[in-house]
Coordinates of C-alpha atoms in Angstrom, one line a residue:
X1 CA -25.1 -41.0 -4.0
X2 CA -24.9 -42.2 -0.3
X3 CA -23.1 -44.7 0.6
X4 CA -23.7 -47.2 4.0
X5 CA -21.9 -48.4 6.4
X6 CA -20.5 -51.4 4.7
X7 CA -18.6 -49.2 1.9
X8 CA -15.6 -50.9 0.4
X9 CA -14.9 -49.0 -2.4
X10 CA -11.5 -46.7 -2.9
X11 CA -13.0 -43.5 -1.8
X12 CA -9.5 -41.3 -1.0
X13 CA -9.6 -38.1 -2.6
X14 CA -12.9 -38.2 -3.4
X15 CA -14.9 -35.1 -2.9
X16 CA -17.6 -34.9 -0.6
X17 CA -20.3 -33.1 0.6
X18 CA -22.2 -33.1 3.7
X19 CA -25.3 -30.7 5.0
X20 CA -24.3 -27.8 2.1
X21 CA -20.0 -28.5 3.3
X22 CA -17.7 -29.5 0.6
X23 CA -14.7 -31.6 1.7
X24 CA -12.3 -34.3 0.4
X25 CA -12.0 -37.9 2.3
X26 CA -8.5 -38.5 3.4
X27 CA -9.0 -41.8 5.5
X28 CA -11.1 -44.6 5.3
X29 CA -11.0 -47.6 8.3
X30 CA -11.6 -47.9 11.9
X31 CA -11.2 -45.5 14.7
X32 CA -10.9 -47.4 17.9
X33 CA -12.7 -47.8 20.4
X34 CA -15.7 -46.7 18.7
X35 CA -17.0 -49.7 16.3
X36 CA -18.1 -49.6 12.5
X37 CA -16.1 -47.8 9.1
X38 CA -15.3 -43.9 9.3
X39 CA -14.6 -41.5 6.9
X40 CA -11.7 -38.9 7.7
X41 CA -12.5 -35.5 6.0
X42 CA -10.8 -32.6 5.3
X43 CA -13.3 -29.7 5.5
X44 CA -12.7 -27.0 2.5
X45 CA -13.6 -24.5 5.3
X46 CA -11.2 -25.4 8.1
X47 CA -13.4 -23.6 11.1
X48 CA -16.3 -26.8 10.2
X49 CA -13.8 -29.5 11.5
X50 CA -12.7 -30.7 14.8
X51 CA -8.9 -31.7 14.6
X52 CA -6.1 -32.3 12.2
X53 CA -6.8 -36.1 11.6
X54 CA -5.3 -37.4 14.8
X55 CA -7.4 -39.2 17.3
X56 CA -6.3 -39.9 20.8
X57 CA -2.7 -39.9 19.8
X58 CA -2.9 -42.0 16.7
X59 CA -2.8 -39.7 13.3
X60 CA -5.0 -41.3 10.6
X61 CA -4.4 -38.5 8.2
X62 CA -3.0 -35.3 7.8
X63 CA -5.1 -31.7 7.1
X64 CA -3.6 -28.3 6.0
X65 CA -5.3 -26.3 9.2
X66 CA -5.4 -27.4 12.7
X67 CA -9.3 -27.7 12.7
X68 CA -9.4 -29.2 9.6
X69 CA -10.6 -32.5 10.2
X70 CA -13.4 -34.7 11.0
X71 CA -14.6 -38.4 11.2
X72 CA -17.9 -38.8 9.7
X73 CA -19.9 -42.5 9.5
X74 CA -20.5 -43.1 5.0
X75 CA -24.1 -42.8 5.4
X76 CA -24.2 -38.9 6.5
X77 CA -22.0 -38.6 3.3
X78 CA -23.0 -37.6 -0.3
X79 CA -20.3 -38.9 -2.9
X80 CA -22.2 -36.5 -5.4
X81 CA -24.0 -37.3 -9.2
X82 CA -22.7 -38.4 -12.6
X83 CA -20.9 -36.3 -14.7
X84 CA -23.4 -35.0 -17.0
X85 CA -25.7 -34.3 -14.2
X86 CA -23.3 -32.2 -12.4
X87 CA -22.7 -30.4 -15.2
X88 CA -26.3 -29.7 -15.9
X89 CA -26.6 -28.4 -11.9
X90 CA -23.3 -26.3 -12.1
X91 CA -24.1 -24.4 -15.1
X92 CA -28.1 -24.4 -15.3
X93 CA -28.4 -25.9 -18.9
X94 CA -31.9 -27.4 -17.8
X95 CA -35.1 -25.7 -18.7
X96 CA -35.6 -23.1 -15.8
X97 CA -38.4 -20.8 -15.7
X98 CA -37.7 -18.0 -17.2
X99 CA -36.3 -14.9 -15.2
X100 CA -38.2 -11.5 -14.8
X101 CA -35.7 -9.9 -17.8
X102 CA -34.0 -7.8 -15.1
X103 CA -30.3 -7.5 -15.8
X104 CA -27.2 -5.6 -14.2
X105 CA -25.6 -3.1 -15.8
X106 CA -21.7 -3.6 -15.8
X107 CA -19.1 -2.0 -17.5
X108 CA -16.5 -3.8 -19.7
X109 CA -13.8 -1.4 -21.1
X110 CA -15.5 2.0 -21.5
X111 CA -18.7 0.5 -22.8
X112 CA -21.5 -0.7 -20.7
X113 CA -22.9 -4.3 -20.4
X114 CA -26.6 -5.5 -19.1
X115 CA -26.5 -9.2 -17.6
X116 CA -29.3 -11.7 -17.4
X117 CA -29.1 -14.6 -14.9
X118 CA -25.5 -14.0 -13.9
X119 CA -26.4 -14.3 -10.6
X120 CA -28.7 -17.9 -10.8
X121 CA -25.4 -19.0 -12.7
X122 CA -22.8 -17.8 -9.5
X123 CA -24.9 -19.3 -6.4
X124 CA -24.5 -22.5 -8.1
X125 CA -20.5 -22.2 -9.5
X126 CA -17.8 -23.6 -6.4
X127 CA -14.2 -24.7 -6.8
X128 CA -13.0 -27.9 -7.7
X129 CA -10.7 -30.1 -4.6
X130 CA -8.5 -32.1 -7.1
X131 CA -6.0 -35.1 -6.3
X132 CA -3.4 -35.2 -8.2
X133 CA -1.0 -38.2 -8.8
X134 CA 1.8 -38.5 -6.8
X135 CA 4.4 -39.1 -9.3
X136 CA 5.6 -37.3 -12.3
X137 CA 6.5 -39.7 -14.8
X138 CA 3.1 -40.4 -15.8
X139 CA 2.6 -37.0 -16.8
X140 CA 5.6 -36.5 -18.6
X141 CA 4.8 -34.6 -21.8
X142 CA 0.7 -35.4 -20.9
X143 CA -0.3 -32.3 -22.3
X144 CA 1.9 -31.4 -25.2
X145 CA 0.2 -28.3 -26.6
X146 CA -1.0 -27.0 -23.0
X147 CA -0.6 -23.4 -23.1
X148 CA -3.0 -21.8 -20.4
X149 CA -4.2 -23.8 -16.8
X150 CA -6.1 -22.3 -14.3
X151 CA -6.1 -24.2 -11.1
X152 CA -7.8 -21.4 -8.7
X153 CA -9.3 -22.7 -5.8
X154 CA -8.2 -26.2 -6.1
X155 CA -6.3 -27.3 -3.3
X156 CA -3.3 -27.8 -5.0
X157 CA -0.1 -27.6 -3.4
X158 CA 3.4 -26.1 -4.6
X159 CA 5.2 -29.6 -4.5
X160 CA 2.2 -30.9 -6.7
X161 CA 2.3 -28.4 -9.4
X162 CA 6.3 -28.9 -9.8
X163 CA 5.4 -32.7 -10.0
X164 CA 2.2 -32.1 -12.2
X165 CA 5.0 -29.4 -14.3
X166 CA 6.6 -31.9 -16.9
X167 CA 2.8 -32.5 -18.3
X168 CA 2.8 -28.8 -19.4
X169 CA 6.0 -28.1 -21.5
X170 CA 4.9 -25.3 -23.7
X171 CA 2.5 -23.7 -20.7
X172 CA 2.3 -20.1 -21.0
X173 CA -0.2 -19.0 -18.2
X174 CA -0.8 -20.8 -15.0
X175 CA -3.5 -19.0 -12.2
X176 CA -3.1 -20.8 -8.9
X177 CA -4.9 -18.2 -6.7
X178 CA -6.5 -19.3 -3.4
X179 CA -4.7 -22.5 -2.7
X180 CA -2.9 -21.5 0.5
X181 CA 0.5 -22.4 -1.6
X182 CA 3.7 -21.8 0.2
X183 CA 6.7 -21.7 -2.4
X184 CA 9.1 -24.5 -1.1
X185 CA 11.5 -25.1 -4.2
X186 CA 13.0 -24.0 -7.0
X187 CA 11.1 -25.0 -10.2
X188 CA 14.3 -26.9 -11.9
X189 CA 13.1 -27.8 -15.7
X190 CA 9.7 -27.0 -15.6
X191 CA 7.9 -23.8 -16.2
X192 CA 10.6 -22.5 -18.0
X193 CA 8.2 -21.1 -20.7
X194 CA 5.8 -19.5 -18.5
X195 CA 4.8 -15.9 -19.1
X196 CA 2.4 -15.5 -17.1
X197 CA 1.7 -16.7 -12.9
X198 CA -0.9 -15.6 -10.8
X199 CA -0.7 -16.0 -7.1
X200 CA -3.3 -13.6 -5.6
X201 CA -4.7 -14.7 -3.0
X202 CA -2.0 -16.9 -1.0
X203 CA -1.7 -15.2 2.5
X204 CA 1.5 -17.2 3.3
X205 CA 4.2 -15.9 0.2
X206 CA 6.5 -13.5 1.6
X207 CA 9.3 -12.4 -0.3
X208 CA 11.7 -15.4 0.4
X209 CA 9.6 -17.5 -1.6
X210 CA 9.4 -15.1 -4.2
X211 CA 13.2 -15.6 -5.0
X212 CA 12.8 -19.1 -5.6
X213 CA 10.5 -18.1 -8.6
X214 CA 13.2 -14.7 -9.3
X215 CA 14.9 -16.8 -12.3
X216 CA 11.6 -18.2 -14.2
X217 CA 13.4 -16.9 -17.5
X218 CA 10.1 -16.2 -19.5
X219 CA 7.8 -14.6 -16.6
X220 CA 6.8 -11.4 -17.7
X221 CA 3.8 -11.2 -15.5
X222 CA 3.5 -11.5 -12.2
X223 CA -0.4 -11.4 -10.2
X224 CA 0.5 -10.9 -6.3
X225 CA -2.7 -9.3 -4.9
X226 CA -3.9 -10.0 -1.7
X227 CA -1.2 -12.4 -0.3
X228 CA -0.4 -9.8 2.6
X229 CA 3.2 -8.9 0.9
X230 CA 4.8 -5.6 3.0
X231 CA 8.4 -5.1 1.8
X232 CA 10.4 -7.0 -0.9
X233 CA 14.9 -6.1 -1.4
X234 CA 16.5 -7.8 -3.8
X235 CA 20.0 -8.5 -2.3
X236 CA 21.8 -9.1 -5.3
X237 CA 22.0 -5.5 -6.4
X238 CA 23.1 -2.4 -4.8
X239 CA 21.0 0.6 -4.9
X240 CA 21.6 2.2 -8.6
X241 CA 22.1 -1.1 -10.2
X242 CA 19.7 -3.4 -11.3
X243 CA 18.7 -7.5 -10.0
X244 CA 19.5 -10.2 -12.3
X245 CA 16.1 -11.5 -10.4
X246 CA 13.1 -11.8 -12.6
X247 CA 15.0 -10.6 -15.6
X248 CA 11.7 -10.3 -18.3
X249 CA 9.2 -9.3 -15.6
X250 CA 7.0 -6.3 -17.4
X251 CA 3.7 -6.0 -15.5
X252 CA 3.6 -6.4 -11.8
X253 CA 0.4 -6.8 -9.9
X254 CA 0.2 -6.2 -6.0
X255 CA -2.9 -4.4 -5.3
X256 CA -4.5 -5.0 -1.8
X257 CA -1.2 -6.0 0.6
X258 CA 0.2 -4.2 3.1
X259 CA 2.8 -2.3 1.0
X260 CA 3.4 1.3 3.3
X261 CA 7.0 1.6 3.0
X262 CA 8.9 3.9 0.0
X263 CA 11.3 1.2 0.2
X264 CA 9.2 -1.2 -1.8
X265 CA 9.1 1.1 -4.6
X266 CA 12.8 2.1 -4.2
X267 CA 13.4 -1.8 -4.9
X268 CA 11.3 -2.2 -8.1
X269 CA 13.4 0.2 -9.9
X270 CA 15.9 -2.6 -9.8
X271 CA 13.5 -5.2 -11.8
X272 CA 15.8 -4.2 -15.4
X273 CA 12.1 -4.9 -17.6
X274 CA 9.3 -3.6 -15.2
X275 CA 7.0 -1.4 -17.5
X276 CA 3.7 -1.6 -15.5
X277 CA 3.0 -1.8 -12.5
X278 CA -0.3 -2.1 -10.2
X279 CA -0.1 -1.6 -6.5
X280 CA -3.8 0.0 -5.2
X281 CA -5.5 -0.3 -1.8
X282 CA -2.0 -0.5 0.0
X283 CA -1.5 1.5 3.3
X284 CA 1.1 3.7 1.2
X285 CA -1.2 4.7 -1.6
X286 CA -4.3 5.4 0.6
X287 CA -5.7 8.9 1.0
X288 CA -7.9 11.3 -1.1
X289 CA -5.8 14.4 -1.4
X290 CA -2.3 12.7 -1.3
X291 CA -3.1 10.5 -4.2
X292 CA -1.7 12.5 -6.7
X293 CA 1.0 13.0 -5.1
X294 CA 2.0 9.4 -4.4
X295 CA 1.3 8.7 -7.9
X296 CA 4.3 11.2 -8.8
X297 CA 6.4 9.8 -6.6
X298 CA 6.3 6.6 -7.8
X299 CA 7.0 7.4 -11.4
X300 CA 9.8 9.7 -10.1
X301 CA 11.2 6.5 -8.3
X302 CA 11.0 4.3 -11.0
X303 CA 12.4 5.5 -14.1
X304 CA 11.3 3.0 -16.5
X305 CA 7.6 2.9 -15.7
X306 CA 5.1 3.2 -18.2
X307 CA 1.6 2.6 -16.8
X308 CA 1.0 3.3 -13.3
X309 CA -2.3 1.3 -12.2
X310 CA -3.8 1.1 -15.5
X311 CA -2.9 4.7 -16.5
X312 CA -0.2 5.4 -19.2
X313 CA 2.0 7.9 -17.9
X314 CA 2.8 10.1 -20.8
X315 CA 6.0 11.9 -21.5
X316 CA 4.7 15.5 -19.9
X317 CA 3.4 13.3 -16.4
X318 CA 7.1 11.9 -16.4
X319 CA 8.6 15.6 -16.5
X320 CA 6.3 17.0 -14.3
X321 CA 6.5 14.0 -11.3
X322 CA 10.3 13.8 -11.6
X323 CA 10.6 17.9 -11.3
X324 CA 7.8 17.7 -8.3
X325 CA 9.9 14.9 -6.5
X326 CA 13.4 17.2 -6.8
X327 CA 12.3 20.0 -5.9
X328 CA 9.7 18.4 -2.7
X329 CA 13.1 16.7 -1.5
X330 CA 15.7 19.5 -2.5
X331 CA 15.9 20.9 1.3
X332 CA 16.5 17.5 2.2
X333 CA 19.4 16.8 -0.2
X334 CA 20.9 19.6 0.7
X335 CA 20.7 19.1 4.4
X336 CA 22.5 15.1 3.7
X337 CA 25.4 17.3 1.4
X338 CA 24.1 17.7 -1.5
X339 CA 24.7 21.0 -3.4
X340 CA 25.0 22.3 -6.8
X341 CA 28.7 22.2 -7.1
X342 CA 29.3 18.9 -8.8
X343 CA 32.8 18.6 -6.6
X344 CA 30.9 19.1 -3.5
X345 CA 28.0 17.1 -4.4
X346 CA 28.0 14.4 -1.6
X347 CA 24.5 13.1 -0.7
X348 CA 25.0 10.7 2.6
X349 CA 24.3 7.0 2.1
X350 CA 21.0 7.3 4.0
X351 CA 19.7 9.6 1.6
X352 CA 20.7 7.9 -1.2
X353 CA 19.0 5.0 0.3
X354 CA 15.7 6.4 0.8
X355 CA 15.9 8.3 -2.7
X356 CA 18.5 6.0 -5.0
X357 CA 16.9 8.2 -8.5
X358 CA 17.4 11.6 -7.1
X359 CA 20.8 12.1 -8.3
X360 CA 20.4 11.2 -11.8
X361 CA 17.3 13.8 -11.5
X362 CA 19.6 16.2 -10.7
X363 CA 21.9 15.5 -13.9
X364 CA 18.7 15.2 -15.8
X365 CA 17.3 18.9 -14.6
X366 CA 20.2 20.2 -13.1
X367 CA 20.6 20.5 -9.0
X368 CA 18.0 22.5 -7.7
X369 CA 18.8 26.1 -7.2
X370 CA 18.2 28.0 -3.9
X371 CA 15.4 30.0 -5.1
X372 CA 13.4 26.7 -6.2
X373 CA 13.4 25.6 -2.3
X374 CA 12.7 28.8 -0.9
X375 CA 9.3 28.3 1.5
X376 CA 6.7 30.5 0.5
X377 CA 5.4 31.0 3.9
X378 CA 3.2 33.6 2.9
X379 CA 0.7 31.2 1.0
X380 CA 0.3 28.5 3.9
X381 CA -2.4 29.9 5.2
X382 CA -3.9 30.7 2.0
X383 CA -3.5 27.2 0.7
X384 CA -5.2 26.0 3.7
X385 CA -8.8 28.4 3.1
X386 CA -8.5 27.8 -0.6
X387 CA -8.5 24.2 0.3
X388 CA -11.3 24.1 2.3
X389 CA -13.6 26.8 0.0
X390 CA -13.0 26.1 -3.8
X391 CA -16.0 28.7 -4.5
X392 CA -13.4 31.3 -2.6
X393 CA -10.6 29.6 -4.8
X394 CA -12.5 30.3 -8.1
X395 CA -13.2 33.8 -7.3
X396 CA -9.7 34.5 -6.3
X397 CA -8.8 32.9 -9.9
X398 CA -11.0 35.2 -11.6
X399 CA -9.2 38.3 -9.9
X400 CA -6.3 37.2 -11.0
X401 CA -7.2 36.6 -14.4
X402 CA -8.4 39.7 -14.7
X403 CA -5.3 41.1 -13.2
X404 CA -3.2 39.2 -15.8
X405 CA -5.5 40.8 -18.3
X406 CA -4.7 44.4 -16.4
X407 CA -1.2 44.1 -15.8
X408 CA -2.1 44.6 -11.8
X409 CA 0.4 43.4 -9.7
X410 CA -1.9 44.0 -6.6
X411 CA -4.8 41.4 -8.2
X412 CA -2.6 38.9 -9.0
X413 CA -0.7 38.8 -6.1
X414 CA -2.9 37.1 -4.2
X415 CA -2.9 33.4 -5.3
X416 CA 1.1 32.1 -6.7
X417 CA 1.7 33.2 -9.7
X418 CA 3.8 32.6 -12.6
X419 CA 6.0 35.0 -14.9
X420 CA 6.1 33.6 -18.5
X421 CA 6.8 34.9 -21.8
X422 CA 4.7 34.6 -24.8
X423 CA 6.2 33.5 -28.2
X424 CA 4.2 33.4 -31.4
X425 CA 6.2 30.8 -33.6
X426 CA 4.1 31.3 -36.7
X427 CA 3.2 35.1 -36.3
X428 CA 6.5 36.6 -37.1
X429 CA 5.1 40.6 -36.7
X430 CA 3.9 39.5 -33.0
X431 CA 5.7 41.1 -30.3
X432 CA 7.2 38.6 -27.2
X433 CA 4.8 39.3 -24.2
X434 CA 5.5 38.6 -20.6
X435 CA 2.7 38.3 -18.8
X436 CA 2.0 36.7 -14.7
X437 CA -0.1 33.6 -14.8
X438 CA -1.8 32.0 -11.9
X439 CA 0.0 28.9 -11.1
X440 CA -3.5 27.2 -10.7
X441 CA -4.7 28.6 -14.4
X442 CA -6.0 26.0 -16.5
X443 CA -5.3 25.4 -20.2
X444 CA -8.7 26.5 -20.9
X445 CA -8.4 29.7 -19.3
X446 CA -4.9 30.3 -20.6
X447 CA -6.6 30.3 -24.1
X448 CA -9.1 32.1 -23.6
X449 CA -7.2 34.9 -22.2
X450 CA -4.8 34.6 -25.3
X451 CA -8.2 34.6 -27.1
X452 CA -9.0 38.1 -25.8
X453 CA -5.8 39.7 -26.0
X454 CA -5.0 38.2 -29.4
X455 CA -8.9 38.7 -31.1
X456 CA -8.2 35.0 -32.3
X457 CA -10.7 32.3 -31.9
X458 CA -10.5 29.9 -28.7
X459 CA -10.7 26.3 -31.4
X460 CA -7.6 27.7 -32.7
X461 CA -5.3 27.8 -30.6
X462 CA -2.5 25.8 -29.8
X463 CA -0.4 25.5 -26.8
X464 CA 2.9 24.3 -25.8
X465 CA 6.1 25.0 -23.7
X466 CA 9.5 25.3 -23.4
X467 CA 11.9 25.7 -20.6
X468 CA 15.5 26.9 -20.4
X469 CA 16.2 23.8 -17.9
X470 CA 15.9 21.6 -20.9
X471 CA 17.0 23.3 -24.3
X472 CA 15.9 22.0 -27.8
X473 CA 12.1 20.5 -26.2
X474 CA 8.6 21.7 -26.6
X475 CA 6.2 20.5 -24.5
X476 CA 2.3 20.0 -25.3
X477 CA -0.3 21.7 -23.5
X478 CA -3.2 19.5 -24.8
X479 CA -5.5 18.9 -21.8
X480 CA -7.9 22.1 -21.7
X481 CA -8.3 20.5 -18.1
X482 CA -5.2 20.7 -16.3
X483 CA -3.6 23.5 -14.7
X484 CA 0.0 25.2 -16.3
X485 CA 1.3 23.7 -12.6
X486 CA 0.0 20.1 -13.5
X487 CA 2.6 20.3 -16.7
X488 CA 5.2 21.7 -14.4
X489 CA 5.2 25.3 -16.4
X490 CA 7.5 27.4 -13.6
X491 CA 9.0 30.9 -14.1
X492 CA 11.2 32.1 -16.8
X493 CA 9.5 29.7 -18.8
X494 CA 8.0 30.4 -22.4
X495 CA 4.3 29.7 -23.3
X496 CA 4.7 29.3 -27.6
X497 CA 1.0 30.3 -28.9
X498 CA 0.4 29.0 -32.5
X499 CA -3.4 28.9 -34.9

């Protein structure tokens, strides 16, 4: 629908669209000197406009972005179709001819999916500009049994949805991604019953704003990807001691910021309910190698973590991570005055700042004894070929396998080793062995080896550990996969062997 230059009507906050651009009229009237009725704009892509709805001096109306704005005469403008029509366009209900049957193969779960005409349907799919009403009392209680909004893309600012709030008194989930919100006040009354808010998107929340959301007393997840967050500190609680912010917050979402800071993790070990977090494609978790490792550190830092980036973190992974961190910053505690003498056990603040969980590792697994922080210079440069040759790496495993099999020192001497001994729960005429184990040994080989010495079938056997540094546990070896160093086995431990 076009409209001329005589239009009339009440068109403010009606969406537009003009040459492919969507926008949203802010301003109808004259614009002196120039005669005849213009439409002020504001452009949903700010670089199309000119200004910010001012006009040599005078301000007809107001835009989000600097270049925002434009004046455009009612007949370049089209005020769009009927309902039903738009409907039909949006979501291709008309007949179409028929596509050429190719589909995309995506995966949903573990299982995957082939799509037909996804792609027709996208081209033509575009968020919604809304107005919405500028006072709340004629939305108190509009939408009694409202339990999930999504209001993505939408132009809607923060003040709005606390006015538009008291319509949604049971809402449960509310998605406001991509509006360019900025936080501005404290919800007081409303969204008290909301579990879940979404706020991806948003380049301009910073952690400020995120307290004035910190008491929501339902919100148990939070979605804060992509708004450009780097370092959050919640100043209501000391480091050890946990925020009376966000008190039922369980999953936490902040994948693609600009986290690179331990801090930032140091803090979420204050949120007292935080069971899962997701934080990818930050500066701090990038790189190949080190991935593994950063993932250990941050269960080590945060002790009631569950699911790290969609992964469960089992019991073992916990043991492992938090043994990895205390022993990786042993030399370090000790250098700040920490030592195994509880009496003279006096970490300085910085330390304890930049690692607030290490000393309850340390009751946990006992302080870490010299012999555990002793460099093995010998295997840098080792580490270093093996690294860069895993074909050399293999071969070197074999040797030592065999010299595990052999009992020769000299052969397995040259990759880290391991001395265990080997218990036989259910085989009460089996002697205890003691046998040296590359570190690097998977589970697979382990059993197979046992296989060999014990002339028992691989399928049979079963594998677990225990360790003198915590009495009265056995822990499962149950991924043929890993490697007795990825479940933390160390020396002086005991391998139990049961089929």
């Amino acid at each position: 629908m076009i409209m001329n230059d005589t239009l009339t009507s009440d068109v403010i906050g009606r969406r537009v669209e003009v040459n492919g651009e969507h926008a949203t009229v802010r301003f109808s009237g004259i614009v002196p000197p120039v005669a005849g009725l213009w439409l002020g704009v504001e452009w949903d892509n700010p670089e199309r406009g000119k200004h910010d709805g001012s006009h040599d001096g005078t301000v007809y109306f107001k835009c989000r972005h600097p270049t925002g704005g434009s004046f455009i005469r009612p007949n370049k403008v089209n005020f769009g179709v009927d309902f039903l029509t738009a409907v039909k366009n949006r979501y291709v209900l008309e007949d179409a001819p028929e596509e050429d049957g190719k589909g995309q193969i995506i995966i949903i779960g573990n299982k995957p999916v082939e799509t037909i005409g996804f792609d027709s349907i996208i081209k033509q799919q575009s968020e919604n500009k809304l107005s919405f009403p500028l006072a709340s009392l004629t939305l108190t209680r509009a939408f009694p049994a409202l339990k999930i909004l999504a209001l993505n893309r939408t132009g809607i600012t923060w003040a709005e949805v606390l006015r538009c709030a008291s319509g949604w008194p049971v809402l449960e989930e509310l998605y406001l991604a991509s509006n360019d919100l900025f936080i501005s006040e404290r919800p007081a009354d409303v969204l008290q019953t909301l579990k879940l808010l979404d706020l991806s998107s948003n380049q301009s929340i910073d952690e400020n704003q995120l307290f004035l959301i910190a008491y929501l007393p339902r919100l148990e997840q939070l979605i804060l990807s992509d708004v450009g967050i780097s370092s959050i500190h919640f100043p209501d609680a000391v480091t050890g001691h946990k925020t009376l912010m966000f008190p039922s917050l369980q999953y936490l979402i902040v994948n693609d910021n600009q986290i690179s800071q331990w801090s930032f993790i140091n803090e979420l070990d204050k949120l007292q309910s935080l069971h899962a977090l997701s934080c990818t494609r930050n500066p701090l978790m990038q790189g190949g190698k080190a991935a593994q490792t950063t993932r250990q550190f941050i269960i080590a830092k945060i002790g009631q973590l569950k699911t790290l980036n969609k992964c469960e973190i089992l019991p073992e992974e916990r043991r492992g991570a938090e043994l990895d961190y205390r022993k990786a910053f042993g030399n370090e505690w000790k250098a700040a005055g920490g030592h195994q003498d509880p009496d003279r056990n006096r970490p300085n603040e910085e330390f304890v700042a930049a690692h607030p969980r290490y000393q309850l590792l340390c009751l946990k697994y006992g302080a870490p004894e010299d012999g555990e922080l002793q460099t093995q210079q010998p295997f840098v440069l080792k580490n270093q070929l093996l690294s860069k040759n895993p074909m050399l790496k293999d071969h070197l495993l074999a040797f030592a396998t065999l010299g595990a099999e052999a009992g020769c020192e000299e052969l397995v001497g040259i990759v880290a080793f391991l001395t265990l001994k080997i218990k036989y729960p259910n085989q009460v005429d089996q002697k205890v062995l003691e046998k040296q184990l590359p570190a690097s040994m998977t589970i697979q080989k382990v059993k197979g080896l046992l296989a060999r010495l014990l002339r028992v079938p691989v399928s049979k056997l079963l594998l677990s550990y225990e360790s003198p540094k915590m009495p009265g546990r056995e822990i499962g070896l149950e991924n043929d996969q890993q490697s007795l160093q990825f479940y933390s086995v160390e020396s002086g431990d005991c391998l139990l062997v049961r089929w």
